[in-house]
Amino acid sequence: MAAATDDAGDSNEMIRVVSSDGEHFEMPEAAANLSLVLRHMIEDDCADAAGIPLAVVAAKPLAKIVDYCTKHAAKSSGLTIEEAEELKRFDAEFIEVDTDMLYDLLVAADFMGVEGLSKLAVQRTADLIKGKTPEQNRETFGIVNDFTPEEEEEICKENEWAFQITKPPSRLC
Amino acid sequence: MGKSISLLRPPRESESERGMELRKRPRPRRADPDFVSSPPPLPPRKRARRQAATPPAPPACPPPATRRRAARCPRVIIRGPVAGLQPSVCGPCDAPLRACRLPRASFFARSRPPFDWYEADMWTEVAKYLFGAELVRLSSTCRWFRRLLADESIWRYAFLRDLSLLPASAGRYPPRPLHRSWRLLYTAAFNGAHSYWFRRSTKHIGTYRIGGFLLESPHVLLTAMLALPRWLPPLEDGPQIAIEMTGACVLPNARPGIWIADFHLVKCPNCTINKCAGVLQVLDARHCELFLEQGFWNGTWEYEDLGVHYNDEEAPTAACAIFNASSRAHESISRVLSSKSWVRRCNDPHPMAHCRPHAVALNSNLLSNSNQGLVSRFQAMRDTTGNGQIVSIRITQQIY
């Protein structure tokens, strides 16, 4: 019974959110429900015409997140195999962003409690690290090397294996 | 005494009322413990702020402490996941109630320099997706990562994940071996070393990882088939008789803990028989600490023969298994023994292994049906310099 009324509410109600730099966005309630924070705000009747302010999230990542939630909410229940495939393709395209945007998405998704997006962004970050040397990692993420040459040598010596092996041992299961 | 208090009270009361109005500055500790109308001296600063934040929607909160602070605050409305659930903006001045106090708020508000991904939780999450070598390479980019990725819980997760031993619930992690860090254990398990590295390496063809399993009790059952023996001679007769008669034996003194199972292909050491395919399959299991032991690397500990089982009948498969004979292993054992669920089809000669939390098994289909049987050799390595526990087991199978 409760579920039925929820569904009825989902279809027509739009939730307004405001980014940290004051831009307004709209998304269906079902999409907003993917975010833990927004869901709690809606449950507490804090979603009004003025919109829910999200101080940590700037307009650019928020636009992406609204995009993500809308897509995923529309396809949340009763997925066929093709639809699941399409959603996967959407995710793969969606997360093809530069590191700055990826960082914004990570922080925003974490803040808003969008679990699927958090996972996606974390996986993407891990993929960026895989198979790279420390120098390449520094380049990707703009990390400043603050080791002394002696320390670096010591680390290399200590962990020689990690610089020779690039992938986990092949499995037989 | 009472009189003097009553005389003193009026001026103090008015002072406290002014204090209630502002409620921002920390109060000096009151000398008179009987003075009950004032709030407790230490907590008021924070508590006052929080109380002010609780009323919903445009909150009627007290005026800000100082104009100076209000002017300095960035216009942040919600910060942090906790504050996000309650409106925390100060009505009159639009300044956040908490944001200006906490370093994180300013972290979010200021424009980012090229790299400030220094979010420990986030990177811990990312670390869950990385193989150990990648963790090491990431940790050698800078000091911050080196400190973060030295965390034991990260290495424990990686170790158990890569051995397929992650428990369903976080509370049920297998116990850590004493005196060993998970990072060292990970290195020993995944740095590419295997037990043929240093003996008879020319005979070694290839190695594959099967996974990890747990020995909760020191009793291990070794078999050269995917079935439990119907009968075993008493333990006192020793493993040799049991192996010869039944192709299985129980060892009562294996070292409990996490074991790692590998599959090796080895050239037949003394291949004089025509039918011999020239290649042996080896199920090799070792305690996860074996490669951290001096006794292994200096050659003091050796593999000793436990016994050899000859199966004279034509064998369609070469299979072997190692089980923990503990009471909690029932499910693992029955899953491994229901071999139809995991062995390959009978025309597929590739070996297949199956690993459950308390058992491991290996199966290869033999294509040439003209073989005259199967020889299974059981070997074990004992901790001869310590308490004599078994730290490694090998089951080698060869087709005749």
XYZ file of C-alpha atoms in Angstrom:
573
model
C 0.000 0.000 0.000
C 2.707 2.379 1.027
C 4.731 1.394 -1.985
C 1.817 2.192 -4.272
C 1.426 5.716 -2.943
C 5.170 6.214 -3.158
C 5.133 5.226 -6.785
C 2.326 7.650 -7.486
C 4.325 10.412 -5.836
C 7.492 9.502 -7.713
C 6.098 9.938 -11.152
C 5.108 13.562 -11.053
C 6.997 15.303 -8.290
C 10.163 17.171 -9.216
C 12.813 17.895 -6.618
C 14.796 21.088 -6.885
C 18.389 21.238 -5.742
C 20.771 24.195 -5.604
C 24.488 23.877 -6.184
C 27.102 25.702 -4.124
C 27.418 28.370 -6.789
C 23.694 28.985 -6.834
C 22.532 27.114 -9.919
C 19.203 25.332 -9.741
C 18.571 21.818 -10.970
C 15.477 19.676 -11.128
C 15.109 15.946 -11.033
C 12.284 13.463 -10.449
C 11.771 12.317 -6.910
C 12.734 8.758 -7.853
C 16.102 10.062 -9.010
C 16.600 12.147 -5.883
C 15.849 9.073 -3.806
C 19.077 7.495 -5.080
C 20.907 10.009 -2.910
C 20.761 9.214 0.765
C 20.989 12.845 1.799
C 18.265 13.995 -0.571
C 16.064 11.077 0.425
C 16.329 12.010 4.081
C 15.601 15.640 3.271
C 12.516 14.635 1.292
C 11.352 12.344 4.070
C 11.753 15.211 6.529
C 9.766 17.502 4.223
C 12.690 19.810 3.658
C 12.285 19.815 -0.107
C 10.453 23.014 -0.918
C 10.183 25.323 -3.898
C 13.400 27.099 -2.973
C 15.303 23.873 -3.568
C 17.636 21.824 -1.398
C 20.967 23.610 -1.047
C 24.063 21.426 -1.541
C 27.024 23.419 -0.367
C 29.790 21.017 -1.294
C 28.593 20.333 -4.804
C 29.353 22.797 -7.575
C 27.138 23.161 -10.623
C 29.250 21.074 -12.994
C 29.404 17.877 -10.960
C 25.828 18.380 -9.810
C 24.665 18.457 -13.417
C 26.447 15.126 -13.962
C 24.971 13.639 -10.814
C 21.449 14.714 -11.740
C 22.083 13.121 -15.111
C 23.294 9.902 -13.500
C 20.449 9.658 -10.990
C 17.785 10.392 -13.583
C 19.134 7.692 -15.882
C 19.473 5.135 -13.131
C 16.130 5.892 -11.492
C 14.321 5.425 -14.774
C 15.856 1.978 -15.145
C 15.874 0.822 -11.568
C 13.362 -2.005 -11.515
C 12.872 -5.022 -13.727
C 15.905 -4.665 -15.979
C 16.133 -6.786 -19.081
C 19.556 -7.922 -20.202
C 19.723 -5.295 -22.957
C 18.742 -2.532 -20.586
C 21.372 -3.621 -18.103
C 23.915 -3.618 -20.921
C 22.841 -0.149 -21.958
C 23.115 1.105 -18.407
C 26.622 -0.322 -18.239
C 27.548 1.460 -21.446
C 26.080 4.658 -20.059
C 28.171 4.271 -16.906
C 31.336 3.649 -18.878
C 30.767 6.757 -20.979
C 29.633 8.778 -18.007
C 32.821 8.229 -16.038
C 35.173 9.099 -18.924
C 36.130 12.408 -17.338
C 39.345 14.195 -16.408
C 40.812 13.837 -12.946
C 39.486 17.176 -11.696
C 35.931 16.225 -12.560
C 36.503 12.732 -11.186
C 37.575 14.212 -7.886
C 34.534 16.490 -7.788
C 32.302 13.524 -8.541
C 33.932 11.422 -5.823
C 33.472 14.090 -3.178
C 29.974 14.969 -4.331
C 28.787 11.373 -4.617
C 30.207 10.622 -1.212
C 28.575 13.705 0.278
C 25.215 13.057 -1.322
C 25.355 9.344 -0.540
C 24.845 8.104 -4.105
C 26.224 4.630 -3.635
C 26.333 3.487 -7.242
C 28.122 6.599 -8.410
C 30.593 6.440 -5.516
C 31.499 2.922 -6.531
C 31.790 3.861 -10.164
C 34.092 6.802 -9.435
C 36.248 4.791 -7.027
C 36.578 2.013 -9.591
C 37.561 4.553 -12.214
C 40.218 6.027 -9.913
C 41.598 2.543 -9.292
C 41.653 1.896 -13.049
C 43.695 5.060 -13.522
C 46.298 3.712 -11.091
C 46.509 0.185 -12.440
C 49.596 -0.795 -14.354
C 51.384 2.507 -13.831
C 54.780 3.335 -12.392
C 54.987 5.739 -9.441
C 56.170 8.454 -11.827
C 53.146 7.981 -14.073
C 50.878 8.024 -11.046
C 52.375 11.315 -9.938
C 51.729 12.720 -13.375
C 48.123 11.523 -13.487
C 47.140 12.938 -10.141
C 49.601 15.817 -9.876
C 51.337 14.407 -6.811
C 54.515 16.103 -5.667
C 57.340 13.715 -4.865
C 58.514 14.624 -1.371
C 60.888 11.697 -0.818
C 64.602 12.194 -0.639
C 66.549 10.175 -3.241
C 67.836 7.898 -0.464
C 64.348 7.185 0.760
C 63.195 6.428 -2.747
C 66.009 3.996 -3.256
C 65.204 2.301 0.012
C 61.552 1.914 -0.941
C 62.507 0.444 -4.297
C 64.830 -2.018 -2.655
C 62.304 -2.997 -0.019
C 59.564 -3.654 -2.548
C 61.478 -4.921 -5.519
C 58.823 -7.476 -6.375
C 56.152 -4.826 -6.855
C 58.142 -3.139 -9.583
C 58.605 -6.372 -11.505
C 55.147 -7.906 -11.236
C 52.417 -6.070 -13.061
C 49.416 -8.274 -12.480
C 48.167 -10.754 -9.916
C 49.113 -14.434 -10.423
C 46.915 -16.265 -12.894
C 44.167 -18.195 -11.187
C 43.003 -21.711 -11.756
C 39.429 -21.420 -10.571
C 27.816 32.188 54.688
C 24.266 31.936 53.300
C 23.847 35.582 53.841
C 26.908 36.494 51.912
C 25.721 34.437 48.949
C 22.346 36.086 48.891
C 24.082 39.381 48.920
C 26.317 38.429 46.067
C 23.677 36.888 43.873
C 21.912 39.836 42.244
C 24.912 41.219 40.388
C 25.985 37.740 39.239
C 22.522 36.905 37.984
C 22.462 39.872 35.675
C 25.889 38.950 34.450
C 24.772 35.433 33.657
C 21.764 36.713 31.746
C 23.998 38.680 29.492
C 26.059 35.544 29.095
C 22.988 33.573 28.053
C 22.250 36.099 25.385
C 25.581 35.767 23.703
C 26.375 32.190 24.580
C 29.357 32.131 22.334
C 32.334 32.938 24.439
C 33.739 30.336 26.769
C 32.959 31.238 30.305
C 35.627 31.337 32.955
C 35.250 28.553 35.474
C 33.120 29.724 38.367
C 34.698 29.762 41.745
C 31.483 29.100 43.620
C 30.302 25.487 43.087
C 26.925 26.276 44.643
C 26.116 28.586 41.833
C 23.510 26.546 40.026
C 21.837 28.922 37.622
C 24.758 28.964 35.203
C 25.370 26.178 32.686
C 28.344 23.872 33.305
C 31.532 25.717 32.541
C 33.307 23.635 29.913
C 30.898 22.361 27.246
C 28.685 25.433 26.721
C 30.509 26.743 23.737
C 29.837 23.837 21.440
C 26.500 22.909 22.900
C 25.143 26.369 22.426
C 26.038 26.222 18.760
C 24.426 22.880 18.202
C 21.246 23.827 19.951
C 21.050 26.832 17.768
C 21.320 24.636 14.722
C 18.496 22.249 15.572
C 15.339 24.241 14.714
C 14.273 23.362 11.163
C 13.911 25.575 8.085
C 14.796 29.289 8.384
C 16.114 28.924 11.882
C 15.706 31.534 14.496
C 19.167 31.306 15.850
C 20.903 33.725 18.114
C 22.884 36.551 16.556
C 26.436 35.643 15.632
C 29.198 36.047 18.090
C 31.034 38.785 16.306
C 30.644 40.717 13.103
C 34.259 40.009 12.309
C 33.739 36.270 12.115
C 30.578 36.620 10.087
C 32.372 38.647 7.509
C 35.139 36.084 7.215
C 32.844 33.118 6.644
C 32.319 31.842 3.121
C 28.686 31.405 2.109
C 28.527 27.725 2.758
C 25.124 26.433 3.652
C 25.490 22.747 4.221
C 28.768 21.114 4.874
C 29.667 17.596 5.788
C 27.213 14.712 5.632
C 26.081 15.192 9.211
C 25.376 18.871 9.022
C 23.635 18.230 5.724
C 20.675 16.735 7.500
C 19.902 19.856 9.434
C 19.738 23.458 8.300
C 22.718 25.102 9.840
C 22.649 28.563 8.447
C 22.464 31.515 10.679
C 19.372 33.529 9.724
C 20.289 37.163 10.310
C 23.784 37.105 8.876
C 23.530 34.151 6.489
C 26.784 32.870 7.832
C 27.118 29.179 8.555
C 27.043 28.306 12.173
C 29.689 25.639 12.080
C 31.447 26.002 8.799
C 33.767 28.758 9.796
C 35.086 26.815 12.748
C 36.076 23.578 11.079
C 39.022 23.112 8.790
C 37.078 20.906 6.397
C 34.695 23.667 5.497
C 37.467 25.935 4.466
C 38.968 22.997 2.633
C 35.861 22.718 0.522
C 35.325 26.399 0.113
C 38.759 27.432 -1.043
C 39.738 26.885 -4.613
C 41.661 23.671 -5.070
C 45.336 23.505 -5.836
C 46.254 20.953 -8.547
C 46.371 18.015 -6.140
C 44.458 17.921 -2.944
C 42.955 14.495 -3.145
C 44.177 13.942 0.359
C 41.001 12.338 1.522
C 41.992 9.318 3.526
C 38.628 7.569 3.461
C 38.273 7.974 -0.237
C 41.692 6.541 -0.951
C 41.115 3.667 1.431
C 38.081 2.867 -0.672
C 40.118 3.100 -3.864
C 42.761 0.839 -2.318
C 40.204 -1.958 -2.082
C 40.326 -2.248 -5.858
C 44.102 -2.433 -6.167
C 46.415 -5.413 -6.383
C 49.287 -5.377 -3.891
C 51.943 -4.335 -6.393
C 49.798 -1.374 -7.357
C 49.403 -0.478 -3.705
C 53.160 -0.485 -3.311
C 53.690 1.595 -6.422
C 51.084 4.105 -5.299
C 52.601 4.280 -1.857
C 55.964 5.151 -3.346
C 54.646 8.315 -4.971
C 54.784 10.489 -1.864
C 54.941 10.408 1.914
C 51.238 10.919 2.424
C 50.394 7.817 0.425
C 53.175 5.870 2.083
C 51.680 6.552 5.504
C 48.112 5.899 4.395
C 48.811 2.666 2.549
C 50.918 1.233 5.346
C 47.648 0.651 7.171
C 47.203 -2.967 8.204
C 43.498 -3.085 7.423
C 44.183 -2.234 3.778
C 46.650 -5.094 3.469
C 44.413 -7.498 5.316
C 41.611 -6.731 2.913
C 43.884 -7.175 -0.106
C 45.359 -10.415 1.250
C 42.021 -12.028 1.968
C 40.446 -10.710 -1.230
C 43.204 -12.096 -3.422
C 43.001 -15.468 -1.704
C 39.176 -15.514 -2.011
C 38.854 -15.649 1.763
C 36.916 -12.444 2.369
C 34.241 -13.200 4.941
C 30.627 -12.352 4.264
C 30.477 -10.111 7.308
C 33.279 -7.825 8.397
C 33.359 -9.223 11.915
C 34.484 -12.685 10.845
C 37.971 -12.095 9.537
C 40.286 -15.029 10.007
C 42.766 -14.404 12.811
C 46.114 -12.919 11.921
C 49.141 -15.120 12.429
C 51.088 -13.885 15.409
C 53.975 -11.486 14.936
C 53.423 -11.079 11.208
C 52.046 -8.003 9.552
C 49.482 -8.493 6.806
C 51.744 -6.561 4.470
C 54.564 -9.043 4.926
C 52.165 -11.933 4.492
C 50.834 -10.356 1.318
C 54.326 -9.954 -0.051
C 55.185 -13.553 0.776
C 52.028 -14.788 -0.915
C 52.064 -12.652 -4.049
C 55.648 -11.713 -4.858
C 55.820 -14.517 -7.382
C 57.692 -16.949 -5.154
C 56.633 -20.581 -5.116
C 57.955 -23.714 -3.563
C 59.788 -24.835 -6.725
C 61.729 -21.604 -6.870
C 64.658 -22.870 -5.139
C 64.713 -26.566 -5.519
C 64.600 -28.394 -8.847
C 63.703 -25.247 -10.713
C 64.669 -26.635 -14.103
C 61.943 -29.236 -13.852
C 59.296 -26.654 -13.179
C 57.022 -25.719 -16.090
C 54.351 -23.427 -14.750
C 52.370 -22.376 -11.743
C 48.844 -21.153 -11.089
C 47.270 -19.813 -7.949
C 44.259 -21.745 -6.674
C 43.408 -19.718 -3.601
C 43.477 -19.782 0.159
C 41.853 -22.031 2.695
C 41.699 -22.146 6.466
C 42.887 -24.809 8.838
C 41.000 -24.230 12.046
C 42.245 -27.434 13.613
C 45.549 -29.244 13.064
C 43.807 -32.249 11.457
C 44.100 -32.439 7.680
C 42.693 -35.085 5.390
C 44.547 -35.681 2.123
C 42.948 -37.741 -0.623
C 43.900 -38.780 -4.142
C 40.280 -38.766 -5.301
C 37.207 -36.600 -5.002
C 35.585 -38.734 -2.329
C 36.011 -39.397 1.346
C 37.581 -42.772 2.162
C 35.062 -45.237 3.575
C 37.559 -46.452 6.061
C 41.007 -45.440 7.329
C 43.515 -47.423 9.358
C 44.079 -46.050 12.863
C 46.229 -42.923 13.115
C 48.964 -44.750 15.026
C 49.823 -46.845 11.972
C 51.152 -43.731 10.302
C 50.267 -42.136 6.996
C 52.208 -44.533 4.779
C 49.956 -47.536 5.370
C 46.821 -45.443 5.059
C 47.979 -43.972 1.764
C 48.966 -47.295 0.276
C 45.703 -48.956 1.261
C 43.143 -46.225 0.683
C 44.797 -43.372 -1.183
C 44.016 -41.051 1.692
C 45.413 -40.176 5.092
C 44.874 -37.895 8.038
C 47.701 -35.769 9.396
C 47.099 -34.756 12.990
C 49.712 -32.005 13.326
C 49.422 -29.408 10.588
C 49.968 -25.780 11.531
C 46.565 -24.079 11.872
C 45.959 -20.810 10.080
C 45.617 -19.553 6.549
C 47.032 -21.848 3.867
C 47.730 -21.016 0.253
C 47.126 -23.531 -2.517
C 49.021 -23.495 -5.819
C 48.916 -25.710 -8.853
C 52.183 -26.627 -10.526
C 53.097 -28.431 -13.706
C 56.418 -30.193 -13.338
C 58.486 -32.278 -15.724
C 58.629 -35.898 -14.729
C 61.911 -36.297 -12.841
C 62.684 -39.852 -13.894
C 60.712 -40.465 -17.023
C 61.572 -43.933 -18.248
C 58.093 -45.206 -18.955
C 56.735 -44.763 -22.448
C 53.179 -44.055 -21.428
C 54.192 -41.275 -19.122
C 53.024 -37.938 -20.440
C 56.193 -36.448 -19.080
C 54.317 -33.931 -16.971
C 53.207 -34.186 -13.373
C 50.434 -32.193 -11.822
C 51.085 -30.997 -8.314
C 48.644 -29.669 -5.751
C 50.864 -27.653 -3.465
C 49.551 -26.160 -0.238
C 51.598 -24.195 2.242
C 51.038 -22.251 5.407
C 50.973 -18.548 4.550
C 53.992 -17.920 6.765
C 56.215 -20.575 5.203
C 58.075 -18.160 2.955
C 58.843 -15.910 5.903
C 60.643 -18.717 7.726
C 64.400 -19.007 7.808
C 64.166 -22.791 7.900
C 62.591 -22.873 4.464
C 65.012 -20.549 2.737
C 68.191 -22.065 4.172
C 67.080 -25.522 3.136
C 66.793 -27.023 6.593
C 63.198 -27.958 6.029
C 62.687 -30.486 3.266
C 59.730 -32.205 1.715
C 59.478 -35.723 3.124
C 57.635 -38.581 1.456
C 54.520 -39.661 3.303
C 53.635 -42.467 0.959
C 52.675 -43.472 -2.553
C 49.325 -44.769 -3.743
C 49.071 -46.883 -6.919
C 45.751 -47.050 -8.657
C 46.038 -49.926 -11.149
C 42.728 -49.383 -12.885
C 42.294 -47.203 -15.898
C 41.782 -43.703 -14.540
C 39.518 -41.190 -16.325
C 40.644 -38.335 -14.090
C 43.535 -37.343 -11.891
C 42.102 -35.674 -8.844
C 43.230 -34.863 -5.350
C 42.029 -32.821 -2.433
C 43.026 -31.411 0.942
C 40.398 -30.933 3.640
C 40.477 -29.481 7.091
C 39.027 -32.187 9.316
C 37.333 -29.710 11.653
C 33.726 -29.565 12.619
C 33.129 -26.322 10.733
C 34.419 -27.681 7.464
C 31.334 -29.761 6.604
C 29.893 -27.320 4.121
C 33.214 -26.780 2.363
C 33.824 -30.512 2.114
C 30.421 -31.304 0.691
C 30.718 -28.463 -1.830
C 34.104 -29.707 -2.991
C 32.933 -33.297 -3.204
C 29.918 -32.424 -5.312
C 32.393 -32.356 -8.131
C 29.852 -32.072 -10.928
C 29.373 -28.435 -10.024
C 32.940 -27.452 -10.802
C 34.958 -30.022 -12.821
C 35.309 -29.502 -16.557
C 33.535 -31.641 -19.135
C 35.110 -34.991 -19.730
C 36.609 -34.004 -23.095
C 38.335 -30.920 -21.736
C 41.866 -31.809 -20.613
C 42.570 -28.533 -18.811
C 42.951 -28.847 -15.087
C 40.388 -27.267 -12.814
C 40.628 -26.412 -9.159
C 38.060 -25.567 -6.560
C 38.658 -23.721 -3.350
C 36.295 -23.416 -0.395
C 37.121 -21.814 2.976
C 38.137 -25.155 4.496
C 39.010 -27.317 1.539
C 40.763 -27.312 -1.797
C 40.638 -29.773 -4.684
C 42.158 -30.254 -8.094
C 40.879 -32.264 -11.043
C 42.260 -32.999 -14.522
C 40.466 -35.097 -17.091
C 42.717 -37.659 -18.733
C 42.018 -37.993 -22.413
C 43.996 -41.084 -23.301
C 41.828 -43.806 -21.904
C 44.489 -46.380 -22.443
C 46.368 -45.469 -19.287
C 47.170 -48.177 -16.829
C 46.522 -46.290 -13.692
C 47.557 -43.379 -11.610
C 50.359 -42.864 -9.130
C 49.792 -40.337 -6.374
C 52.724 -39.281 -4.242
C 52.094 -37.531 -0.942
C 54.753 -35.286 0.561
C 54.862 -32.967 3.534
C 57.295 -30.464 4.977
C 57.715 -30.273 8.711
C 58.945 -27.400 10.818
C 61.917 -29.472 11.968
C 63.595 -26.654 13.877
C 60.466 -25.772 15.834
C 57.575 -27.849 17.078
C 57.489 -30.269 14.154
C 54.173 -29.067 12.746
C 53.458 -29.654 9.088
C 53.793 -26.408 7.152
C 53.460 -27.573 3.571
C 51.819 -30.445 1.693
C 52.273 -31.674 -1.864
C 50.219 -34.215 -3.765
C 51.914 -35.164 -7.027
C 50.072 -37.221 -9.626
C 51.505 -39.053 -12.559
C 49.825 -41.170 -15.195
C 51.025 -44.606 -16.198
